[in-house]
Coordinates of C-alpha atoms in Angstrom, one line a residue:
M1223 CA 0.0 0.0 0.0
I1224 CA 2.8 2.4 1.0
Q1225 CA 4.7 1.4 -2.1
R1226 CA 1.6 2.4 -4.2
I1227 CA 1.3 5.8 -2.5
R1228 CA 4.9 6.6 -3.1
Q1229 CA 4.5 5.7 -6.8
F1230 CA 1.4 7.9 -6.9
E1231 CA 3.3 10.9 -5.4
R1232 CA 6.1 10.5 -7.9
D1233 CA 3.7 10.5 -10.8
P1234 CA 4.3 13.9 -12.5
E1235 CA 0.7 14.1 -13.8
V1236 CA -0.7 13.9 -10.3
N1237 CA 1.7 16.6 -9.1
R1238 CA 0.7 18.9 -11.9
R1239 CA -3.0 18.4 -11.0
L1240 CA -2.3 19.1 -7.4
R1241 CA -0.6 22.4 -8.3
V1242 CA -3.5 23.5 -10.4
L1243 CA -5.9 22.7 -7.6
Y1244 CA -3.8 24.6 -5.2
V1245 CA -3.6 27.7 -7.4
A1246 CA -7.4 27.6 -8.1
A1247 CA -8.1 27.4 -4.3
M1248 CA -5.8 30.4 -3.7
V1249 CA -7.5 32.4 -6.4
I1250 CA -11.0 31.6 -5.1
F1251 CA -9.8 32.5 -1.5
F1252 CA -8.4 35.8 -2.8
L1253 CA -11.6 36.6 -4.6
L1254 CA -13.7 35.8 -1.6
T1255 CA -11.4 38.0 0.5
L1256 CA -11.7 40.8 -2.0
R1257 CA -15.5 40.5 -2.0
L1258 CA -15.6 40.5 1.7
Y1259 CA -13.5 43.7 1.8
Y1260 CA -15.9 45.3 -0.8
L1261 CA -19.0 44.5 1.2
Q1262 CA -17.6 45.2 4.7
V1263 CA -15.5 48.3 4.0
I1264 CA -16.4 49.9 0.7
K1265 CA -20.1 49.3 0.8
Y1266 CA -20.4 49.6 4.6
R1267 CA -22.5 52.8 4.7
H1268 CA -24.8 51.6 2.0
F1269 CA -25.7 48.3 3.7
Y1270 CA -25.7 50.0 7.1
S1271 CA -28.3 52.4 5.8
L1272 CA -30.4 49.6 4.3
S1273 CA -30.2 47.7 7.6
E1274 CA -31.2 50.8 9.5
E1275 CA -34.1 51.5 7.2
N1276 CA -35.3 48.0 7.7
R1277 CA -35.0 48.3 11.5
V1278 CA -35.6 52.0 12.0
R1279 CA -38.4 54.1 10.5
L1280 CA -38.4 57.9 10.3
R1281 CA -42.0 59.1 10.6
P1282 CA -42.3 62.8 9.8
V1283 CA -44.4 64.9 12.2
R1284 CA -46.1 67.3 9.8
A1285 CA -45.7 70.9 10.8
P1286 CA -49.0 72.8 11.0
R1287 CA -49.3 75.4 8.2
G1288 CA -49.2 79.0 9.1
L1289 CA -52.2 81.2 9.9
I1290 CA -53.9 83.4 7.2
L1291 CA -55.7 86.5 8.5
D1292 CA -57.8 89.2 6.9
R1293 CA -57.0 92.9 7.3
N1294 CA -58.8 93.0 10.6
G1295 CA -57.2 89.9 12.1
E1296 CA -60.1 87.4 11.4
I1297 CA -58.8 83.9 10.8
L1298 CA -59.3 82.7 7.3
A1299 CA -57.1 79.6 7.5
D1300 CA -55.6 77.6 10.4
S1301 CA -55.0 74.0 11.3
K1302 CA -56.9 71.6 13.5
P1303 CA -55.9 68.3 15.0
A1304 CA -57.0 65.1 13.1
F1305 CA -56.3 61.4 13.2
Q1306 CA -55.0 60.1 9.9
L1307 CA -54.5 56.6 8.4
V1308 CA -51.0 56.5 6.9
C1309 CA -49.1 53.9 5.0
T1310 CA -45.4 53.0 4.6
P1311 CA -45.5 51.2 1.2
Y1312 CA -42.4 49.1 1.8
D1313 CA -44.0 47.4 4.8
V1314 CA -47.3 46.4 3.1
V1315 CA -47.4 42.6 2.7
D1316 CA -50.8 42.0 1.0
L1317 CA -52.0 45.3 -0.5
E1318 CA -55.4 44.1 -1.7
G1319 CA -56.2 42.0 1.4
E1320 CA -55.2 44.7 3.8
L1321 CA -57.1 47.4 1.9
R1322 CA -60.3 45.2 1.9
F1323 CA -59.9 44.8 5.6
L1324 CA -59.6 48.6 6.1
L1325 CA -62.5 49.3 3.9
E1326 CA -64.8 47.8 6.5
I1327 CA -63.6 50.5 8.9
V1328 CA -62.8 53.5 6.7
D1329 CA -64.7 54.9 3.8
M1330 CA -62.2 55.3 0.9
D1331 CA -61.9 54.5 -2.8
F1332 CA -60.2 51.1 -3.1
I1333 CA -58.9 51.6 -6.7
E1334 CA -57.7 55.1 -6.0
V1335 CA -55.9 54.3 -2.8
A1336 CA -54.3 51.0 -4.2
E1337 CA -52.9 52.9 -7.1
K1338 CA -51.6 55.7 -4.9
I1339 CA -49.7 53.1 -2.7
R1340 CA -48.3 51.3 -5.7
Q1341 CA -46.9 54.5 -7.1
A1342 CA -45.5 55.5 -3.8
K1343 CA -43.8 52.2 -3.5
K1344 CA -41.8 53.1 -6.7
D1345 CA -41.1 56.7 -5.7
N1346 CA -40.4 56.5 -2.0
P1347 CA -41.1 53.1 -0.4
F1348 CA -39.9 54.0 3.1
G1349 CA -41.9 57.3 3.1
S1350 CA -45.2 57.9 4.8
I1351 CA -48.3 58.8 2.7
N1352 CA -51.8 59.9 3.8
I1353 CA -54.6 57.4 3.1
A1354 CA -57.5 58.9 5.0
T1355 CA -58.0 61.8 7.4
D1356 CA -60.5 63.0 10.0
L1357 CA -60.8 59.5 11.5
T1358 CA -63.3 59.1 14.4
Y1359 CA -62.2 57.7 17.7
E1360 CA -64.2 54.5 16.8
Q1361 CA -62.3 54.1 13.6
V1362 CA -58.9 54.8 15.3
S1363 CA -59.7 52.2 17.9
A1364 CA -60.8 49.6 15.4
I1365 CA -57.6 50.0 13.4
E1366 CA -55.2 50.2 16.4
T1367 CA -56.6 46.9 17.7
N1368 CA -56.1 45.2 14.4
L1369 CA -52.7 46.5 13.3
E1370 CA -51.2 43.0 13.0
Q1371 CA -53.6 42.4 10.1
V1372 CA -52.5 45.5 8.2
P1373 CA -48.7 45.7 8.3
G1374 CA -47.6 48.9 6.7
F1375 CA -50.5 50.9 7.9
S1376 CA -50.7 53.0 11.1
I1377 CA -52.5 55.9 12.7
S1378 CA -50.9 59.3 12.7
Y1379 CA -52.0 62.3 14.8
E1380 CA -51.4 65.5 12.8
A1381 CA -52.6 69.0 12.1
R1382 CA -54.9 69.3 9.1
R1383 CA -55.5 72.5 7.1
N1384 CA -58.8 74.1 8.1
Y1385 CA -60.8 76.9 6.4
P1386 CA -63.4 78.1 8.9
L1387 CA -65.1 80.3 6.3
G1388 CA -65.1 77.6 3.5
F1389 CA -66.3 78.8 0.1
L1390 CA -66.2 82.4 1.1
V1391 CA -62.5 82.7 0.6
A1392 CA -61.7 79.7 -1.7
H1393 CA -60.6 81.7 -4.8
A1394 CA -58.4 84.1 -2.8
L1395 CA -56.8 81.5 -0.6
G1396 CA -56.8 78.5 -2.9
Y1397 CA -56.4 75.1 -1.4
V1398 CA -53.7 72.6 -0.3
G1399 CA -53.0 69.1 -1.5
E1400 CA -50.4 66.4 -1.1
S1401 CA -47.0 67.3 -2.7
S1402 CA -46.4 66.1 -6.2
V1403 CA -43.0 65.4 -7.8
D1404 CA -43.0 68.9 -9.3
D1405 CA -43.9 70.4 -5.9
L1406 CA -40.9 68.6 -4.3
K1407 CA -38.7 70.4 -6.9
N1408 CA -40.4 73.8 -6.7
F1409 CA -40.5 73.9 -2.9
K1410 CA -37.3 72.1 -2.1
D1411 CA -35.9 75.2 -0.4
F1412 CA -38.9 75.4 1.9
G1413 CA -38.2 71.9 3.3
V1414 CA -41.1 70.2 1.5
I1415 CA -40.8 66.4 1.6
F1416 CA -42.8 63.5 0.3
G1417 CA -46.3 63.4 1.8
D1418 CA -46.4 67.0 2.9
Y1419 CA -49.4 69.1 2.1
V1420 CA -48.5 72.2 0.0
G1421 CA -50.4 75.1 -1.6
K1422 CA -51.9 74.2 -5.0
T1423 CA -53.6 77.5 -5.9
G1424 CA -54.2 81.0 -4.5
V1425 CA -52.1 82.6 -1.8
E1426 CA -51.6 79.1 -0.3
R1427 CA -49.3 78.4 -3.3
M1428 CA -47.9 81.9 -3.8
M1429 CA -46.8 82.2 -0.2
E1430 CA -45.6 78.6 0.5
G1431 CA -42.3 80.0 1.8
V1432 CA -44.2 81.7 4.6
L1433 CA -46.9 79.2 5.3
H1434 CA -44.8 76.0 5.2
G1435 CA -43.3 75.1 8.6
R1436 CA -40.5 72.7 9.4
D1437 CA -41.6 69.1 9.9
G1438 CA -40.5 67.3 13.1
V1439 CA -39.6 63.6 13.0
R1440 CA -40.2 60.4 15.1
R1441 CA -37.4 57.9 14.9
L1442 CA -38.9 54.5 15.5
E1443 CA -37.6 51.0 15.8
V1444 CA -39.9 48.5 14.0
D1445 CA -40.1 44.7 13.7
A1446 CA -39.8 42.7 10.5
L1447 CA -43.5 43.5 9.7
G1448 CA -42.9 47.2 10.1
R1449 CA -44.8 47.4 13.5
E1450 CA -43.6 50.0 15.9
K1451 CA -41.5 48.6 18.8
K1452 CA -40.3 51.7 20.5
E1453 CA -39.6 55.4 19.9
L1454 CA -35.8 56.1 19.6
D1455 CA -36.0 59.9 19.1
F1456 CA -38.5 62.8 18.6
K1457 CA -38.0 66.2 17.1
N1458 CA -40.8 68.8 17.5
P1459 CA -42.2 70.5 14.3
D1460 CA -42.1 74.3 13.8
Q1461 CA -45.5 75.7 12.7
G1462 CA -45.5 77.8 9.5
G1463 CA -45.6 81.6 9.7
I1464 CA -48.4 84.2 9.6
L1465 CA -49.9 85.8 6.6
Y1466 CA -51.8 89.1 6.7
L1467 CA -54.0 89.9 3.8
N1468 CA -55.5 93.2 2.6
L1469 CA -58.8 91.4 2.2
D1470 CA -61.8 92.5 4.3
I1471 CA -63.9 89.5 5.1
G1472 CA -66.9 91.8 5.7
L1473 CA -66.8 92.9 2.1
Q1474 CA -66.2 89.4 1.0
R1475 CA -69.4 88.3 2.8
E1476 CA -71.3 91.1 1.1
A1477 CA -70.1 90.1 -2.3
A1478 CA -71.1 86.5 -1.6
R1479 CA -74.6 87.6 -0.6
L1480 CA -75.0 89.7 -3.7
L1481 CA -73.9 86.9 -6.1
E1482 CA -75.6 84.0 -4.3
G1483 CA -77.1 81.6 -6.8
G1484 CA -75.5 83.2 -9.8
A1485 CA -72.3 83.3 -11.7
G1486 CA -70.0 86.3 -11.7
A1487 CA -67.3 88.2 -9.9
I1488 CA -66.8 91.2 -7.6
F1489 CA -63.3 92.7 -7.2
G1490 CA -62.5 95.8 -5.1
M1491 CA -59.2 97.6 -4.5
N1492 CA -57.7 100.8 -3.4
P1493 CA -57.1 102.8 -6.6
K1494 CA -54.0 104.5 -5.1
T1495 CA -52.2 101.7 -3.3
G1496 CA -53.5 98.5 -5.0
E1497 CA -54.6 96.9 -1.7
V1498 CA -57.2 94.3 -2.6
Y1499 CA -60.3 94.6 -0.3
V1500 CA -62.6 92.1 -1.9
L1501 CA -62.0 89.2 -4.4
Y1502 CA -65.0 87.0 -4.8
S1503 CA -65.9 84.6 -7.6
S1504 CA -69.3 82.9 -7.8
P1505 CA -70.0 80.0 -7.6
S1506 CA -67.3 78.9 -5.2
Y1507 CA -66.3 75.6 -3.6
D1508 CA -65.3 74.4 -0.2
P1509 CA -61.4 74.2 0.0
N1510 CA -61.8 71.9 3.1
L1511 CA -62.6 69.1 0.6
F1512 CA -59.0 69.3 -0.7
A1513 CA -57.5 69.6 2.8
R1514 CA -58.9 66.3 3.8
G1515 CA -58.0 64.7 0.5
I1516 CA -60.7 65.1 -2.2
R1517 CA -62.1 61.9 -3.7
V1518 CA -62.4 61.3 -7.4
K1519 CA -66.2 61.6 -7.5
E1520 CA -66.0 64.9 -5.7
W1521 CA -63.3 66.2 -8.1
N1522 CA -65.2 65.1 -11.2
S1523 CA -68.4 66.7 -9.8
L1524 CA -66.5 70.1 -9.5
L1525 CA -64.9 69.7 -12.9
N1526 CA -68.2 68.8 -14.7
D1527 CA -70.3 71.6 -13.1
R1528 CA -71.4 73.8 -15.9
K1529 CA -71.0 76.9 -13.8
K1530 CA -67.3 76.1 -13.2
P1531 CA -66.9 76.7 -9.5
L1532 CA -63.2 76.1 -9.7
Q1533 CA -62.7 79.0 -12.0
N1534 CA -61.5 82.2 -10.4
R1535 CA -63.6 84.6 -12.5
V1536 CA -61.8 87.7 -11.0
I1537 CA -58.5 86.8 -12.6
Q1538 CA -59.4 84.1 -15.1
G1539 CA -62.8 85.1 -16.4
L1540 CA -62.5 86.8 -19.8
Y1541 CA -65.5 88.9 -20.8
A1542 CA -66.3 91.5 -23.4
P1543 CA -66.1 94.8 -21.5
G1544 CA -69.1 96.3 -23.4
S1545 CA -69.6 100.0 -22.7
T1546 CA -67.2 100.1 -19.8
I1547 CA -64.5 100.6 -22.5
K1548 CA -66.0 103.9 -23.7
P1549 CA -64.3 106.3 -21.1
I1550 CA -60.9 104.9 -22.2
I1551 CA -61.7 105.5 -25.9
A1552 CA -63.0 109.0 -25.1
L1553 CA -59.8 109.9 -23.1
F1554 CA -57.3 109.0 -25.7
S1555 CA -59.4 110.5 -28.5
L1556 CA -59.2 113.8 -26.5
Q1557 CA -55.5 113.3 -25.7
E1558 CA -54.6 112.5 -29.3
G1559 CA -56.7 115.4 -30.6
F1560 CA -59.1 113.3 -32.8
V1561 CA -62.0 115.2 -31.3
S1562 CA -62.7 118.0 -28.8
T1563 CA -65.3 118.0 -26.0
E1564 CA -67.5 120.1 -28.3
T1565 CA -67.4 117.7 -31.2
E1566 CA -70.9 116.3 -31.9
F1567 CA -72.1 113.3 -33.8
F1568 CA -75.8 112.7 -34.6
C1569 CA -77.4 109.6 -33.2
P1570 CA -80.5 108.5 -35.2
G1571 CA -80.5 105.1 -33.5
E1572 CA -78.9 103.4 -36.4
F1573 CA -75.5 103.5 -38.0
K1574 CA -74.5 102.1 -41.4
V1575 CA -71.1 100.9 -42.5
A1576 CA -70.9 99.5 -46.1
K1577 CA -73.9 97.1 -46.2
S1578 CA -74.0 96.5 -42.4
K1579 CA -76.3 98.3 -39.9
F1580 CA -75.3 98.8 -36.2
R1581 CA -77.8 100.0 -33.7
C1582 CA -77.6 102.2 -30.6
W1583 CA -79.1 100.7 -27.4
K1584 CA -81.6 103.5 -27.6
R1585 CA -83.7 102.6 -30.6
G1586 CA -85.1 106.1 -31.1
G1587 CA -81.6 107.6 -31.0
H1588 CA -80.0 110.3 -28.8
G1589 CA -80.0 113.2 -31.4
D1590 CA -76.9 115.5 -31.3
V1591 CA -74.4 114.0 -28.9
N1592 CA -71.1 115.5 -27.6
M1593 CA -68.6 113.5 -25.5
W1594 CA -70.1 114.4 -22.1
K1595 CA -73.6 113.2 -23.2
A1596 CA -72.1 110.2 -24.9
I1597 CA -70.5 108.9 -21.7
V1598 CA -73.4 109.8 -19.4
E1599 CA -76.1 108.2 -21.6
S1600 CA -73.7 105.6 -23.1
C1601 CA -74.6 106.5 -26.7
D1602 CA -73.3 103.7 -29.0
I1603 CA -73.4 105.7 -32.2
Y1604 CA -71.2 108.5 -30.9
F1605 CA -68.6 105.8 -30.1
Y1606 CA -69.0 104.1 -33.5
N1607 CA -68.0 107.5 -35.0
L1608 CA -65.3 108.1 -32.5
G1609 CA -63.8 104.6 -33.2
L1610 CA -63.7 105.1 -36.9
T1611 CA -62.2 108.6 -36.4
S1612 CA -59.4 107.4 -34.2
G1613 CA -58.9 104.0 -35.9
I1614 CA -58.4 100.5 -34.6
N1615 CA -54.6 100.9 -34.2
N1616 CA -55.2 103.6 -31.6
I1617 CA -57.9 101.6 -29.9
S1618 CA -55.5 98.7 -29.6
R1619 CA -52.5 100.8 -28.5
W1620 CA -54.3 102.7 -25.8
S1621 CA -56.1 99.6 -24.5
M1622 CA -52.7 98.0 -24.2
L1623 CA -51.3 101.1 -22.4
F1624 CA -54.1 100.6 -19.9
G1625 CA -52.9 97.1 -19.4
L1626 CA -56.0 95.3 -20.8
N1627 CA -53.9 92.6 -22.5
E1628 CA -51.2 91.9 -19.9
G1629 CA -52.8 90.9 -16.7
T1630 CA -52.2 92.9 -13.5
G1631 CA -49.4 91.2 -11.7
I1632 CA -51.6 90.4 -8.7
D1633 CA -50.0 88.0 -6.2
L1634 CA -52.0 85.0 -7.3
P1635 CA -51.0 82.2 -9.7
A1636 CA -52.7 81.4 -13.0
E1637 CA -53.9 84.9 -13.8
K1638 CA -55.1 85.2 -17.4
K1639 CA -54.3 88.1 -19.7
G1640 CA -57.0 89.9 -21.6
I1641 CA -57.4 90.1 -25.3
V1642 CA -57.3 93.4 -27.2
P1643 CA -58.6 93.6 -30.8
S1644 CA -56.1 94.5 -33.5
R1645 CA -55.4 93.9 -37.2
A1646 CA -52.6 91.5 -36.3
L1647 CA -54.8 89.5 -33.9
K1648 CA -57.5 88.9 -36.6
R1649 CA -54.9 88.0 -39.2
E1650 CA -53.0 85.6 -37.0
R1651 CA -56.0 83.9 -35.5
F1652 CA -58.4 83.8 -38.4
G1653 CA -56.3 84.6 -41.4
E1654 CA -58.6 87.5 -42.3
R1655 CA -58.1 91.2 -42.9
W1656 CA -59.6 93.9 -40.7
F1657 CA -62.9 95.7 -41.7
H1658 CA -64.5 99.0 -40.6
G1659 CA -67.3 96.9 -39.1
D1660 CA -64.7 95.3 -36.8
T1661 CA -63.6 98.8 -35.6
V1662 CA -67.3 99.8 -35.0
V1663 CA -68.0 96.8 -32.6
A1664 CA -64.6 97.2 -30.9
S1665 CA -65.6 100.9 -30.1
I1666 CA -68.2 99.6 -27.7
G1667 CA -66.2 96.8 -26.2
Q1668 CA -67.5 94.0 -28.3
G1669 CA -66.1 91.8 -31.0
Y1670 CA -62.6 90.5 -30.2
F1671 CA -62.3 92.3 -26.8
A1672 CA -62.1 90.0 -23.7
I1673 CA -60.7 91.2 -20.4
T1674 CA -60.8 90.1 -16.7
P1675 CA -62.7 92.1 -14.0
Q1676 CA -59.6 93.0 -12.2
E1677 CA -57.9 94.3 -15.4
L1678 CA -60.9 96.6 -15.8
A1679 CA -60.7 97.7 -12.1
V1680 CA -57.0 98.5 -12.5
A1681 CA -57.7 100.5 -15.7
Y1682 CA -60.4 102.5 -13.9
S1683 CA -58.1 103.1 -11.0
A1684 CA -55.7 104.7 -13.4
L1685 CA -58.5 107.0 -14.7
V1686 CA -59.1 108.3 -11.2
N1687 CA -55.7 108.3 -9.6
G1688 CA -53.9 110.5 -12.1
G1689 CA -52.9 107.9 -14.7
K1690 CA -51.0 105.4 -12.6
L1691 CA -51.3 101.7 -13.4
V1692 CA -51.0 100.1 -9.9
T1693 CA -50.4 96.4 -9.1
P1694 CA -53.2 94.8 -7.0
M1695 CA -51.8 93.3 -3.8
L1696 CA -53.8 90.6 -1.9
V1697 CA -51.0 90.1 0.7
R1698 CA -50.0 92.8 3.1
K1699 CA -47.2 91.1 4.9
G1700 CA -45.9 87.7 6.0
I1701 CA -43.9 86.5 9.0
T1702 CA -42.0 83.3 8.5
H1703 CA -41.7 80.6 11.2
G1704 CA -38.1 81.9 11.6
G1705 CA -39.4 85.4 12.5
E1706 CA -38.5 87.1 9.2
E1707 CA -40.9 89.8 8.3
R1708 CA -41.7 90.3 4.6
I1709 CA -43.7 93.5 3.8
H1710 CA -45.7 93.6 0.6
E1711 CA -46.1 97.1 -0.8
G1712 CA -48.0 98.1 -3.9
S1713 CA -46.1 99.3 -6.9
V1714 CA -46.8 101.3 -10.0
R1715 CA -46.4 99.4 -13.2
R1716 CA -46.7 102.3 -15.5
E1717 CA -47.6 106.0 -15.6
L1718 CA -49.8 107.1 -18.5
V1719 CA -48.8 110.3 -20.3
V1720 CA -52.1 112.1 -20.3
D1721 CA -53.2 115.6 -19.5
Q1722 CA -54.7 115.8 -16.0
E1723 CA -57.5 118.1 -17.1
K1724 CA -58.7 115.5 -19.6
L1725 CA -58.6 112.8 -16.9
T1726 CA -60.6 115.1 -14.6
L1727 CA -63.2 115.7 -17.4
I1728 CA -63.6 111.9 -17.9
K1729 CA -63.8 111.4 -14.1
D1730 CA -66.5 114.1 -13.8
A1731 CA -68.5 112.5 -16.7
L1732 CA -68.4 109.2 -14.9
Q1733 CA -69.8 110.8 -11.8
A1734 CA -72.6 112.2 -14.0
V1735 CA -73.3 108.7 -15.2
V1736 CA -74.5 107.9 -11.7
E1737 CA -75.9 111.3 -10.6
D1738 CA -77.4 112.8 -13.8
R1739 CA -81.1 112.0 -14.2
K1740 CA -80.4 110.5 -17.6
G1741 CA -77.3 108.7 -16.5
T1742 CA -77.3 104.9 -17.2
G1743 CA -75.8 104.2 -13.7
R1744 CA -78.5 105.8 -11.6
R1745 CA -79.0 102.7 -9.6
A1746 CA -75.5 103.0 -8.2
D1747 CA -76.3 106.3 -6.7
L1748 CA -75.7 106.9 -3.0
L1749 CA -77.2 110.1 -1.7
E1750 CA -74.7 110.5 1.1
M1751 CA -71.7 110.8 -1.2
G1752 CA -70.6 111.3 -4.8
I1753 CA -69.9 108.2 -6.8
G1754 CA -68.6 107.7 -10.3
G1755 CA -68.8 104.7 -12.6
K1756 CA -69.8 103.2 -15.9
T1757 CA -72.4 100.6 -16.9
G1758 CA -71.8 97.9 -19.5
T1759 CA -74.0 95.3 -21.1
A1760 CA -71.9 92.7 -23.0
Q1761 CA -73.6 90.6 -25.6
V1762 CA -73.1 86.9 -25.5
V1763 CA -72.2 85.7 -29.0
S1764 CA -72.5 81.9 -28.6
L1765 CA -73.7 79.3 -26.1
P1766 CA -70.9 77.9 -23.9
E1767 CA -71.8 74.3 -24.7
K1768 CA -73.9 72.4 -27.3
D1769 CA -75.7 70.1 -24.9
I1770 CA -77.3 72.7 -22.7
P1771 CA -80.8 71.6 -21.6
K1772 CA -83.6 73.5 -23.4
E1773 CA -84.8 75.1 -20.1
E1774 CA -81.4 76.7 -19.6
V1775 CA -80.9 78.1 -23.1
A1776 CA -82.7 81.4 -22.3
Y1777 CA -80.4 82.0 -19.4
Y1778 CA -77.2 81.4 -21.3
R1779 CA -78.4 83.8 -24.1
K1780 CA -78.8 86.8 -21.7
D1781 CA -76.1 89.5 -21.8
H1782 CA -73.4 89.9 -19.1
A1783 CA -74.0 92.8 -16.8
W1784 CA -71.1 95.1 -15.9
F1785 CA -70.5 98.0 -13.5
V1786 CA -67.2 99.5 -12.6
G1787 CA -66.9 102.5 -10.4
F1788 CA -65.2 104.4 -7.6
A1789 CA -66.0 106.3 -4.4
P1790 CA -66.0 108.9 -3.0
A1791 CA -65.9 110.7 -6.4
D1792 CA -63.8 113.7 -5.2
D1793 CA -61.1 111.5 -3.6
P1794 CA -61.6 107.8 -4.5
E1795 CA -60.4 105.2 -1.9
I1796 CA -62.2 102.2 -3.4
C1797 CA -62.7 101.0 -7.0
V1798 CA -65.0 98.1 -7.6
A1799 CA -65.7 96.0 -10.7
V1800 CA -68.8 93.9 -10.8
V1801 CA -69.7 91.4 -13.6
V1802 CA -72.8 89.2 -13.5
E1803 CA -72.8 86.4 -16.1
H1804 CA -76.1 86.4 -18.1
G1805 CA -77.4 89.0 -15.7
G1806 CA -78.9 91.3 -18.4
S1807 CA -78.5 95.1 -18.2
G1808 CA -75.5 96.4 -16.4
G1809 CA -77.5 99.4 -15.1
E1810 CA -80.3 97.2 -13.8
I1811 CA -78.3 94.4 -12.2
A1812 CA -74.6 95.3 -11.6
A1813 CA -75.0 98.9 -10.6
P1814 CA -77.1 98.2 -7.5
M1815 CA -74.5 95.6 -6.4
F1816 CA -71.7 98.2 -6.8
R1817 CA -73.7 100.5 -4.6
S1818 CA -74.2 97.8 -1.9
M1819 CA -70.4 97.1 -1.9
V1820 CA -69.6 100.8 -1.5
R1821 CA -72.1 101.2 1.3
K1822 CA -70.7 98.2 3.0
Y1823 CA -67.2 99.5 2.7
F1824 CA -67.9 102.8 4.4
S1825 CA -70.2 101.1 7.0
L1826 CA -67.3 98.8 8.0
K1827 CA -65.1 101.9 8.3
G1828 CA -67.7 103.4 10.6
E1829 CA -68.6 106.1 8.2
G1830 CA -71.8 104.6 6.8

């Protein structure tokens, strides 16, 4: 046997194989050592982090958003405590099974929530997302006692956004919603993280930097199923700052009362400083729906409502200005020397251009009309003549100088810009050339004209403040959670080059619109003080939709009613624009609303 072993050891082939085996073993050992070094040293932090995430959960403690107050200190938005059902997607074991169990306790949309969790599992699996809020004590108790059946879900106690006045301030304040991917990028500097609620519209969005606080955090140890074992650390959140608005909630209530049941907008501002006193769009909506997490059915209901409650008509509603445009045309016609105050045109009630006939609102005509009478009695044929005399190029240019095509720069997002008629506009949009008939209808604020109520209020503010185009300011000041104070002061966008005596003449004529016995704005008159303003009745060219029920067609064919004015006439401190969709005559419908707003304004000041 020993002899055979010795022969085997002396066999060169066996020795060669042993050497190969030895080298292979050494290489494998070296590679294993190298891999161990890579995992233990180079990738240490990575795997430590994964291990910690699996053992430790960081649960954010949402910071309450800051307060929003009106100019008198009344609370428009605050936060209230609420129990929420939250989910950490990574810890969910059986998504459908767990959701079906929770559905027996909490009312929620199964498909919507399941999709939300699946998406979150891709984007941020260890994060915490809100599933349902405003849970009752009974719901909280039922979930807490069955947490083992729903791994990944837990109860959170947080501060939820609250709007005590609901629909009254929805279009000014906007609403909040869970942060999107874009929000995380846009608001990164404000400390916004996944699952935070941020402003989506209104001042809530514009002032996120003031209203967003700093979240706290709970550091929790969890078991293999994600269940909390103990709290390792806790950091308190810092509540957001305070926002002071120029808005007066008393005027806001009056606007809501006046427009109740209808569609329209009321916007009021200080013509000198740009402070916004009232901004109300009707119909409105309850922003609390969004704060608690709006459901798909509720969202679709708002979207499909024919009266468009989500549209902020003050800054997004585009309407033909009708006769409210006449004072601007009169002013620049005087300024440019196209006519004098003594120039007269005859109004027989009908006006011909080529083969077309255009009527005055007064069928029998006004007779001989000068500028004063034309503004006070709103004679259409005078302005047909004036428009043809001055030309569409000047109508366009001066309308733009008054800012009717550029928005106002108000501190709200998604403001729309008005449309001013011009040769270029018609050519670019419709591929057609301009006709005299187009100029005629533009002269009374019809045709291609479309502006927002606040653009008109800013333009009238310029008429009565000496020609300054001021920027409306909804926010007065903000104080961040760190104590930094940010004052918002009005600014002048542009100063119009116009003679002051011509501005005064137009302003006096506007006062006569209200106070003269033949003035079209008589229903705006307040005996206790001088008021100026202008009526407008804008024709509706087409129905907004084809499938309008027959019983509603008559309503949608009625004209839009306008009134824009100022008070007191000798030294204006408030300028208000009112538009009532399908309200009919501006003098009949909108003028009395303006009067009510002015009366309320001075009553709140203690002067009424």
